[in-house]
Amino acid sequence: MTDVRIAFVGAGSVVFTQGLLADLFSYPELAHARIALHDIDPERLATAEGAARHIAEVRGAKPEITAHLDRRAALADADFVINIVQVGMNEATRTDFAIPARYGLRQTIGDTLGIGGVFRALRTFPVLKALAEDMSQLCPDAHLLNYTNPMAMNLLYLSRIAPALKATGLCHSVYWTMHDLARLVGVPFEEVSYLAAGVNHQAWVLRFERSGRSLYPLLDETIARDPGLLRRVRVDMYRRLGHYPTETSEHSAEYVPWYLHHTEEIERLRLPVGAYLEIIEENTASYERTREALALGAPLPVEGTLEYAPQIVHSIVTGTPRTIYGNVPNLGLIDNLPPDSIVEVPCLVDALGVQPTRIGTLPPQCAALNSAYVSVTDLVVRAATDGDPRHIRHAAMTDPATAAALPVERIWDLCDDLVRAHGELLQPELRVRLGH
């Protein structure tokens, strides 16, 4: 596969595209890859193409780079498809925050679960359906590497509408959690062994070891010496559940009913309500800096990301074995979660592709929280696959943070308002206001 073809769908997410390309071009075996960039925004696509050519030059790579407003042209004969689309962009994200805020519903990130995650998924599903149909015709053997959130909802939807698609969801949360935990306890990351499993953004560190000995006692000592650590949601959850969660406190707070509905908990745990709104502004500013630098012929930073997609491409192309964390259908991997749910587990990657690891049984308290998460995910996907707008409301009613904050009638009213606001981005059957 010396002429491996890698298609980027949503390449206008320029900063993310830059990091992935910097990693890809760092491998000599991929220096002549065919890179097909696709986006529906001509300006962002042109910026992505310019950045790609600059990164290739700096890395000393000589890829074939093409840019396509037509998705099918980018997908033709692809070996790998990297999906980084954000349907509705910043305007839709602001809507996901602004309307719930009028109801008194607090969110921090809003991209995985909760009311923000529900509607981000619903406006992404039509694009995923079209992408899956195109891939089935143009590159049926390609690996789809998905970064678009909400990860579990998107992968579950794909598994139900296109079960033959070789799709894996990728997220950096486990890696960076373990990197940060190693630093926190003062142990070199290279000396740490770990095992995590659960669902995306709510997996659990099941083993955290050095030379076969658990590092959890050392983490406990570190927390005892620093009372400030007790003012983090993740530490609070760890102390009560016995296993450290693999996403940030800002994320973790949204998937349970205990924190965001209570002002005193927001203050105690220093939760930044609406944090993602600042992140999207920072991302926009980064894009503008890239665009301006290219226009002026100024140098761009070329930094790797340590993301999994380039590692997967390299492992499959060269046969180099690696372990990554992937989001895949359960299918017997975790016994006490539904068999058709999407779980996050370690996966071996080599020339045979992505091969998930069987975990067995999660600690019951961890599985209980994951079960609430996958129930919401299932209902959102059923809303789309069944064309049933009532399931949108059922998902919101089931969501732990939404149910903790609002009475059921207000939940239905909120869903009506968001359906109206997102309008044409939703599939036609779901553009229905139901009242109560």
Short mmCIF file of C-alpha atoms in Angstrom, two decimals:
data_model
loop_
_atom_site.label_atom_id
_atom_site.label_comp_id
_atom_site.label_asym_id
_atom_site.label_seq_id
_atom_site.Cartn_x
_atom_site.Cartn_y
_atom_site.Cartn_z
CA MET A 1 0.00 0.00 0.00
CA THR A 2 2.77 2.43 -0.90
CA ASP A 3 0.19 4.59 -2.67
CA VAL A 4 -2.25 4.51 0.24
CA ARG A 5 -5.12 6.97 -0.18
CA ILE A 6 -6.39 8.80 2.89
CA ALA A 7 -9.53 10.92 2.64
CA PHE A 8 -10.26 13.66 5.19
CA VAL A 9 -13.97 14.43 5.51
CA GLY A 10 -14.44 17.78 7.21
CA ALA A 11 -10.88 18.85 6.43
CA GLY A 12 -11.90 22.45 7.09
CA SER A 13 -11.32 21.64 10.75
CA VAL A 14 -7.91 22.96 9.83
CA VAL A 15 -6.13 22.83 13.17
CA PHE A 16 -7.06 19.18 13.70
CA THR A 17 -6.24 18.31 10.09
CA GLN A 18 -2.82 19.94 10.50
CA GLY A 19 -1.94 17.84 13.53
CA LEU A 20 -3.02 14.57 11.91
CA LEU A 21 -1.06 15.34 8.74
CA ALA A 22 2.04 16.25 10.74
CA ASP A 23 1.87 12.81 12.34
CA LEU A 24 1.15 11.00 9.07
CA PHE A 25 4.05 12.67 7.26
CA SER A 26 6.45 11.79 10.08
CA TYR A 27 6.32 8.14 8.92
CA PRO A 28 8.65 7.49 5.95
CA GLU A 29 6.28 4.77 4.71
CA LEU A 30 3.50 7.36 4.34
CA ALA A 31 5.59 10.16 2.85
CA HIS A 32 4.12 9.48 -0.62
CA ALA A 33 0.53 8.91 0.49
CA ARG A 34 -2.34 10.29 -1.54
CA ILE A 35 -4.20 12.80 0.64
CA ALA A 36 -7.71 13.77 -0.47
CA LEU A 37 -9.18 16.70 1.45
CA HIS A 38 -12.93 17.36 1.46
CA ASP A 39 -14.99 20.15 2.93
CA ILE A 40 -18.15 21.98 1.89
CA ASP A 41 -16.65 25.39 2.76
CA PRO A 42 -14.39 26.52 -0.14
CA GLU A 43 -12.34 28.93 1.97
CA ARG A 44 -11.68 26.43 4.72
CA LEU A 45 -10.87 23.75 2.15
CA ALA A 46 -8.34 26.01 0.46
CA THR A 47 -6.78 26.80 3.83
CA ALA A 48 -6.55 23.10 4.67
CA GLU A 49 -4.88 22.39 1.33
CA GLY A 50 -2.36 25.18 1.83
CA ALA A 51 -1.57 23.96 5.34
CA ALA A 52 -1.19 20.37 4.09
CA ARG A 53 1.33 21.40 1.42
CA HIS A 54 3.29 23.44 3.94
CA ILE A 55 3.40 20.57 6.46
CA ALA A 56 4.52 18.12 3.79
CA GLU A 57 7.35 20.43 2.78
CA VAL A 58 8.51 20.92 6.37
CA ARG A 59 8.35 17.16 7.04
CA GLY A 60 10.23 16.39 3.83
CA ALA A 61 7.30 14.32 2.52
CA LYS A 62 6.13 14.22 -1.07
CA PRO A 63 2.47 13.23 -0.93
CA GLU A 64 -0.12 13.74 -3.61
CA ILE A 65 -2.55 16.31 -2.16
CA THR A 66 -5.92 17.03 -3.73
CA ALA A 67 -8.84 19.15 -2.51
CA HIS A 68 -12.47 18.36 -3.24
CA LEU A 69 -15.75 20.17 -2.60
CA ASP A 70 -17.41 16.96 -3.80
CA ARG A 71 -17.21 14.30 -1.10
CA ARG A 72 -17.53 11.41 -3.55
CA ALA A 73 -14.46 12.57 -5.46
CA ALA A 74 -12.44 12.51 -2.24
CA LEU A 75 -13.71 9.07 -1.24
CA ALA A 76 -13.09 7.31 -4.55
CA ASP A 77 -10.76 4.32 -3.93
CA ALA A 78 -9.83 5.53 -0.43
CA ASP A 79 -8.08 3.08 1.88
CA PHE A 80 -8.78 5.18 4.97
CA VAL A 81 -11.43 7.81 5.66
CA ILE A 82 -10.90 10.18 8.59
CA ASN A 83 -14.14 11.85 9.64
CA ILE A 84 -13.86 15.17 11.50
CA VAL A 85 -17.06 16.92 10.40
CA GLN A 86 -18.92 19.30 12.68
CA VAL A 87 -22.41 19.78 11.30
CA GLY A 88 -23.74 23.29 11.87
CA MET A 89 -20.36 24.52 13.08
CA ASN A 90 -20.18 27.16 15.82
CA GLU A 91 -23.64 28.59 15.27
CA ALA A 92 -25.32 25.27 16.01
CA THR A 93 -23.12 24.74 19.08
CA ARG A 94 -24.08 28.15 20.45
CA THR A 95 -27.73 27.20 19.97
CA ASP A 96 -27.13 23.97 21.91
CA PHE A 97 -26.01 26.11 24.85
CA ALA A 98 -28.22 29.18 24.58
CA ILE A 99 -31.64 27.53 24.46
CA PRO A 100 -31.07 25.07 27.34
CA ALA A 101 -29.58 27.93 29.40
CA ARG A 102 -32.92 29.78 29.13
CA TYR A 103 -34.48 26.76 30.80
CA GLY A 104 -31.90 26.83 33.59
CA LEU A 105 -30.06 23.79 32.24
CA ARG A 106 -26.30 24.07 32.70
CA GLN A 107 -23.76 22.49 30.38
CA THR A 108 -19.99 22.60 30.22
CA ILE A 109 -19.05 20.88 26.92
CA GLY A 110 -22.31 19.60 25.43
CA ASP A 111 -20.84 17.28 22.80
CA THR A 112 -21.26 13.74 24.15
CA LEU A 113 -24.33 13.22 26.30
CA GLY A 114 -26.92 15.62 27.70
CA ILE A 115 -29.18 17.77 25.60
CA GLY A 116 -26.22 19.18 23.66
CA GLY A 117 -24.98 15.71 22.77
CA VAL A 118 -28.46 14.59 21.71
CA PHE A 119 -28.92 17.37 19.18
CA ARG A 120 -25.34 17.32 17.95
CA ALA A 121 -25.93 13.65 17.11
CA LEU A 122 -29.27 14.25 15.41
CA ARG A 123 -27.83 16.83 13.04
CA THR A 124 -24.78 14.63 12.34
CA PHE A 125 -26.69 11.44 11.48
CA PRO A 126 -27.88 12.57 8.00
CA VAL A 127 -24.27 13.32 7.03
CA LEU A 128 -23.10 9.96 8.40
CA LYS A 129 -25.81 8.17 6.43
CA ALA A 130 -24.71 9.83 3.20
CA LEU A 131 -21.05 9.13 4.01
CA ALA A 132 -21.76 5.45 4.68
CA GLU A 133 -23.70 5.14 1.42
CA ASP A 134 -20.89 6.76 -0.54
CA MET A 135 -18.27 4.54 1.07
CA SER A 136 -20.28 1.41 0.31
CA GLN A 137 -20.15 2.33 -3.37
CA LEU A 138 -16.73 3.96 -3.72
CA CYS A 139 -14.46 2.39 -1.09
CA PRO A 140 -16.27 -0.50 0.62
CA ASP A 141 -13.07 -1.93 2.12
CA ALA A 142 -11.84 1.36 3.59
CA HIS A 143 -11.39 1.89 7.30
CA LEU A 144 -13.53 4.73 8.67
CA LEU A 145 -11.72 6.46 11.54
CA ASN A 146 -14.20 8.73 13.27
CA TYR A 147 -13.31 11.68 15.48
CA THR A 148 -16.67 13.44 15.31
CA ASN A 149 -18.62 13.66 18.58
CA PRO A 150 -20.85 12.43 20.09
CA MET A 151 -18.66 9.39 19.57
CA ALA A 152 -20.84 6.62 20.97
CA MET A 153 -24.03 7.89 19.32
CA ASN A 154 -22.34 8.28 15.95
CA LEU A 155 -20.71 4.83 16.05
CA LEU A 156 -23.92 3.15 17.23
CA TYR A 157 -25.84 4.82 14.40
CA LEU A 158 -23.26 3.65 11.86
CA SER A 159 -23.27 0.11 13.27
CA ARG A 160 -27.05 -0.07 12.76
CA ILE A 161 -27.36 1.49 9.32
CA ALA A 162 -24.11 0.12 7.83
CA PRO A 163 -22.97 -2.91 9.85
CA ALA A 164 -20.44 -3.96 7.20
CA LEU A 165 -18.56 -0.66 7.47
CA LYS A 166 -15.16 -0.98 9.16
CA ALA A 167 -15.67 1.94 11.54
CA THR A 168 -13.66 2.75 14.67
CA GLY A 169 -14.19 5.75 16.92
CA LEU A 170 -11.05 7.49 18.14
CA CYS A 171 -10.55 9.71 21.16
CA HIS A 172 -7.43 10.79 23.03
CA SER A 173 -9.00 10.83 26.51
CA VAL A 174 -7.58 7.54 27.81
CA TYR A 175 -4.03 8.30 26.66
CA TRP A 176 -3.94 11.80 28.11
CA THR A 177 -5.63 10.72 31.35
CA MET A 178 -2.92 8.15 31.92
CA HIS A 179 -0.20 10.58 30.88
CA ASP A 180 -1.51 13.12 33.41
CA LEU A 181 -1.98 10.53 36.17
CA ALA A 182 1.62 9.37 35.75
CA ARG A 183 2.81 12.95 36.10
CA LEU A 184 0.56 13.49 39.11
CA VAL A 185 2.06 10.56 41.01
CA GLY A 186 5.60 11.33 39.83
CA VAL A 187 6.19 8.18 37.79
CA PRO A 188 7.62 8.33 34.24
CA PHE A 189 4.83 7.59 31.79
CA GLU A 190 7.04 5.08 29.98
CA GLU A 191 7.11 2.96 33.15
CA VAL A 192 3.32 2.87 33.58
CA SER A 193 1.08 -0.01 32.50
CA TYR A 194 -2.65 0.56 32.38
CA LEU A 195 -6.00 -0.86 31.36
CA ALA A 196 -9.16 1.18 30.90
CA ALA A 197 -12.62 0.29 29.61
CA GLY A 198 -16.17 1.59 29.57
CA VAL A 199 -17.77 4.03 27.14
CA ASN A 200 -16.32 7.06 25.40
CA HIS A 201 -15.59 9.91 27.82
CA GLN A 202 -16.79 7.66 30.66
CA ALA A 203 -14.34 4.79 30.71
CA TRP A 204 -12.63 3.70 33.91
CA VAL A 205 -9.02 3.04 34.82
CA LEU A 206 -9.21 -0.60 35.85
CA ARG A 207 -5.45 -1.08 36.27
CA PHE A 208 -2.78 1.56 36.91
CA GLU A 209 0.53 -0.13 37.60
CA ARG A 210 4.30 0.10 37.62
CA SER A 211 6.33 -3.11 37.51
CA GLY A 212 3.23 -5.11 38.36
CA ARG A 213 2.30 -3.03 41.45
CA SER A 214 -0.77 -0.83 41.61
CA LEU A 215 -0.17 2.92 41.57
CA TYR A 216 -3.60 3.66 43.02
CA PRO A 217 -2.21 3.78 46.61
CA LEU A 218 0.32 6.37 45.44
CA LEU A 219 -2.51 8.36 43.86
CA ASP A 220 -4.39 8.21 47.17
CA GLU A 221 -1.32 9.57 48.97
CA THR A 222 -0.99 12.36 46.42
CA ILE A 223 -4.63 13.37 46.87
CA ALA A 224 -4.26 13.31 50.66
CA ARG A 225 -1.30 15.71 50.44
CA ASP A 226 -3.10 18.17 48.14
CA PRO A 227 -6.62 19.15 49.28
CA GLY A 228 -6.98 21.16 46.07
CA LEU A 229 -7.32 17.92 44.16
CA LEU A 230 -10.54 17.25 46.05
CA ARG A 231 -12.05 20.16 44.14
CA ARG A 232 -12.03 18.21 40.89
CA VAL A 233 -15.02 16.22 39.70
CA ARG A 234 -12.85 13.34 38.53
CA VAL A 235 -11.16 13.01 41.90
CA ASP A 236 -14.53 13.23 43.65
CA MET A 237 -15.89 10.44 41.43
CA TYR A 238 -12.76 8.34 41.91
CA ARG A 239 -12.96 8.56 45.70
CA ARG A 240 -16.60 7.44 45.65
CA LEU A 241 -16.45 4.85 42.86
CA GLY A 242 -12.96 3.40 43.32
CA HIS A 243 -11.88 3.82 39.70
CA TYR A 244 -10.60 6.96 38.01
CA PRO A 245 -12.70 8.23 35.06
CA THR A 246 -10.94 8.86 31.77
CA GLU A 247 -12.31 12.26 30.79
CA THR A 248 -11.87 15.74 32.18
CA SER A 249 -13.93 17.03 35.05
CA GLU A 250 -15.77 19.38 32.69
CA HIS A 251 -16.90 16.42 30.60
CA SER A 252 -17.49 14.01 33.48
CA ALA A 253 -19.83 16.38 35.31
CA GLU A 254 -22.31 16.30 32.42
CA TYR A 255 -22.89 12.54 32.45
CA VAL A 256 -24.16 12.23 36.02
CA PRO A 257 -26.94 14.01 37.95
CA TRP A 258 -24.92 15.11 40.97
CA TYR A 259 -23.04 18.28 40.06
CA LEU A 260 -24.28 20.79 37.49
CA HIS A 261 -27.77 21.17 38.94
CA HIS A 262 -26.34 22.33 42.27
CA THR A 263 -24.78 25.78 42.55
CA GLU A 264 -22.80 24.81 45.61
CA GLU A 265 -21.26 21.86 43.74
CA ILE A 266 -20.35 24.07 40.80
CA GLU A 267 -18.50 26.34 43.22
CA ARG A 268 -16.92 23.51 45.23
CA LEU A 269 -15.66 21.73 42.13
CA ARG A 270 -14.85 24.88 40.11
CA LEU A 271 -16.94 23.80 37.13
CA PRO A 272 -16.76 26.20 34.15
CA VAL A 273 -20.34 26.31 32.88
CA GLY A 274 -20.35 27.00 29.14
CA ALA A 275 -16.65 26.19 28.80
CA TYR A 276 -17.03 24.85 25.27
CA LEU A 277 -18.14 28.25 24.00
CA GLU A 278 -14.68 29.56 24.82
CA ILE A 279 -13.08 26.55 23.15
CA ILE A 280 -14.87 27.14 19.84
CA GLU A 281 -13.76 30.78 19.91
CA GLU A 282 -10.17 29.64 20.45
CA ASN A 283 -10.51 27.16 17.57
CA THR A 284 -11.82 29.90 15.30
CA ALA A 285 -8.92 32.15 16.25
CA SER A 286 -6.45 29.34 15.51
CA TYR A 287 -8.01 28.85 12.10
CA GLU A 288 -7.77 32.57 11.35
CA ARG A 289 -4.09 32.59 12.33
CA THR A 290 -3.43 29.68 9.99
CA ARG A 291 -5.29 31.34 7.12
CA GLU A 292 -3.45 34.62 7.61
CA ALA A 293 -0.04 32.93 7.86
CA LEU A 294 -0.63 31.10 4.59
CA ALA A 295 -1.73 34.32 2.87
CA LEU A 296 1.43 36.07 4.04
CA GLY A 297 3.73 33.16 3.31
CA ALA A 298 4.66 33.06 6.99
CA PRO A 299 5.82 29.83 8.65
CA LEU A 300 3.23 27.64 10.35
CA PRO A 301 3.83 25.50 13.43
CA VAL A 302 4.12 21.84 12.45
CA GLU A 303 3.41 19.83 15.56
CA GLY A 304 2.39 16.22 15.97
CA THR A 305 -0.66 15.26 18.00
CA LEU A 306 0.00 11.66 19.11
CA GLU A 307 -3.54 10.94 17.87
CA TYR A 308 -4.49 7.38 17.02
CA ALA A 309 -5.55 7.72 13.36
CA PRO A 310 -2.01 8.14 11.96
CA GLN A 311 -0.82 5.25 14.13
CA ILE A 312 -3.63 3.03 12.84
CA VAL A 313 -2.87 3.89 9.23
CA HIS A 314 0.81 3.14 9.75
CA SER A 315 0.15 -0.13 11.57
CA ILE A 316 -2.24 -1.46 8.93
CA VAL A 317 0.00 -0.37 6.04
CA THR A 318 3.26 -1.71 7.54
CA GLY A 319 2.05 -4.48 9.86
CA THR A 320 3.61 -2.74 12.87
CA PRO A 321 1.64 -3.89 15.95
CA ARG A 322 0.31 -1.23 18.30
CA THR A 323 -2.29 -0.94 21.03
CA ILE A 324 -4.72 1.95 20.77
CA TYR A 325 -8.05 2.69 22.47
CA GLY A 326 -11.01 2.45 20.13
CA ASN A 327 -14.77 2.79 20.24
CA VAL A 328 -16.37 -0.30 18.73
CA PRO A 329 -19.54 -2.42 19.03
CA ASN A 330 -19.55 -4.37 22.28
CA LEU A 331 -20.18 -7.86 20.86
CA GLY A 332 -19.07 -9.66 24.01
CA LEU A 333 -16.24 -7.34 24.98
CA ILE A 334 -17.85 -6.10 28.23
CA ASP A 335 -20.28 -8.57 29.76
CA ASN A 336 -22.36 -6.19 31.86
CA LEU A 337 -23.12 -3.67 29.12
CA PRO A 338 -25.61 -4.29 26.29
CA PRO A 339 -24.11 -6.38 23.46
CA ASP A 340 -25.04 -3.83 20.78
CA SER A 341 -23.75 -0.77 22.65
CA ILE A 342 -20.55 1.04 21.71
CA VAL A 343 -17.72 0.54 24.18
CA GLU A 344 -14.21 1.94 24.52
CA VAL A 345 -11.56 -0.74 24.95
CA PRO A 346 -7.91 -1.36 24.06
CA CYS A 347 -7.45 -2.64 20.51
CA LEU A 348 -4.55 -4.34 18.81
CA VAL A 349 -3.83 -2.84 15.39
CA ASP A 350 -1.67 -4.53 12.76
CA ALA A 351 -1.96 -5.59 9.13
CA LEU A 352 -5.21 -7.41 9.98
CA GLY A 353 -6.89 -4.21 11.11
CA VAL A 354 -8.40 -3.10 14.43
CA GLN A 355 -8.90 -6.01 16.85
CA PRO A 356 -10.68 -5.16 20.13
CA THR A 357 -9.74 -6.70 23.47
CA ARG A 358 -12.27 -8.60 25.56
CA ILE A 359 -12.50 -7.05 29.03
CA GLY A 360 -15.04 -9.21 30.86
CA THR A 361 -17.06 -7.60 33.63
CA LEU A 362 -16.76 -3.98 34.72
CA PRO A 363 -17.07 -3.10 38.41
CA PRO A 364 -20.85 -2.93 38.99
CA GLN A 365 -20.87 0.70 40.12
CA CYS A 366 -19.04 1.71 36.93
CA ALA A 367 -21.28 -0.41 34.72
CA ALA A 368 -24.34 1.18 36.33
CA LEU A 369 -23.27 4.67 35.24
CA ASN A 370 -22.28 3.39 31.80
CA SER A 371 -25.70 1.75 31.50
CA ALA A 372 -27.48 5.08 31.93
CA TYR A 373 -25.18 6.56 29.28
CA VAL A 374 -25.82 3.77 26.74
CA SER A 375 -29.57 3.96 27.33
CA VAL A 376 -29.60 7.60 26.26
CA THR A 377 -27.39 6.74 23.29
CA ASP A 378 -29.72 3.93 22.20
CA LEU A 379 -32.80 6.17 22.31
CA VAL A 380 -31.17 8.93 20.26
CA VAL A 381 -30.15 6.44 17.59
CA ARG A 382 -33.62 4.87 17.61
CA ALA A 383 -35.14 8.31 17.04
CA ALA A 384 -33.20 8.47 13.77
CA THR A 385 -33.41 4.85 12.61
CA ASP A 386 -37.11 4.53 13.48
CA GLY A 387 -37.98 8.08 12.40
CA ASP A 388 -39.68 8.54 15.77
CA PRO A 389 -39.49 12.07 17.24
CA ARG A 390 -40.84 10.84 20.58
CA HIS A 391 -37.55 9.05 21.18
CA ILE A 392 -35.75 12.40 21.20
CA ARG A 393 -37.83 13.32 24.23
CA HIS A 394 -37.36 9.88 25.75
CA ALA A 395 -33.61 10.28 25.46
CA ALA A 396 -33.72 13.69 27.15
CA MET A 397 -35.95 12.31 29.90
CA THR A 398 -33.50 9.44 30.46
CA ASP A 399 -30.39 11.63 30.44
CA PRO A 400 -29.15 11.93 34.05
CA ALA A 401 -28.15 15.61 34.03
CA THR A 402 -31.23 16.79 32.12
CA ALA A 403 -33.61 14.81 34.30
CA ALA A 404 -31.97 16.20 37.45
CA ALA A 405 -32.47 19.77 36.30
CA LEU A 406 -35.92 19.93 34.69
CA PRO A 407 -39.44 18.56 35.19
CA VAL A 408 -40.66 16.38 32.37
CA GLU A 409 -42.94 18.98 30.76
CA ARG A 410 -40.07 21.44 30.53
CA ILE A 411 -37.89 18.73 28.97
CA TRP A 412 -40.44 18.27 26.19
CA ASP A 413 -40.72 22.03 25.69
CA LEU A 414 -36.93 22.30 25.48
CA CYS A 415 -36.80 19.56 22.85
CA ASP A 416 -39.47 21.37 20.84
CA ASP A 417 -37.45 24.58 20.93
CA LEU A 418 -34.26 22.83 19.83
CA VAL A 419 -36.06 20.97 17.04
CA ARG A 420 -37.36 24.29 15.77
CA ALA A 421 -33.95 25.96 16.07
CA HIS A 422 -32.00 23.24 14.23
CA GLY A 423 -34.73 22.78 11.64
CA GLU A 424 -33.26 21.79 8.29
CA LEU A 425 -30.22 20.08 9.83
CA LEU A 426 -32.44 17.27 11.16
CA GLN A 427 -33.89 14.46 9.07
CA PRO A 428 -37.46 15.33 7.99
CA GLU A 429 -39.29 12.84 10.23
CA LEU A 430 -37.75 14.42 13.33
CA ARG A 431 -38.68 18.04 12.58
CA VAL A 432 -41.83 17.70 14.64
CA ARG A 433 -42.91 19.65 17.69
CA LEU A 434 -44.86 17.41 20.04
CA GLY A 435 -45.69 19.63 22.98
CA HIS A 436 -46.64 17.57 26.00
#
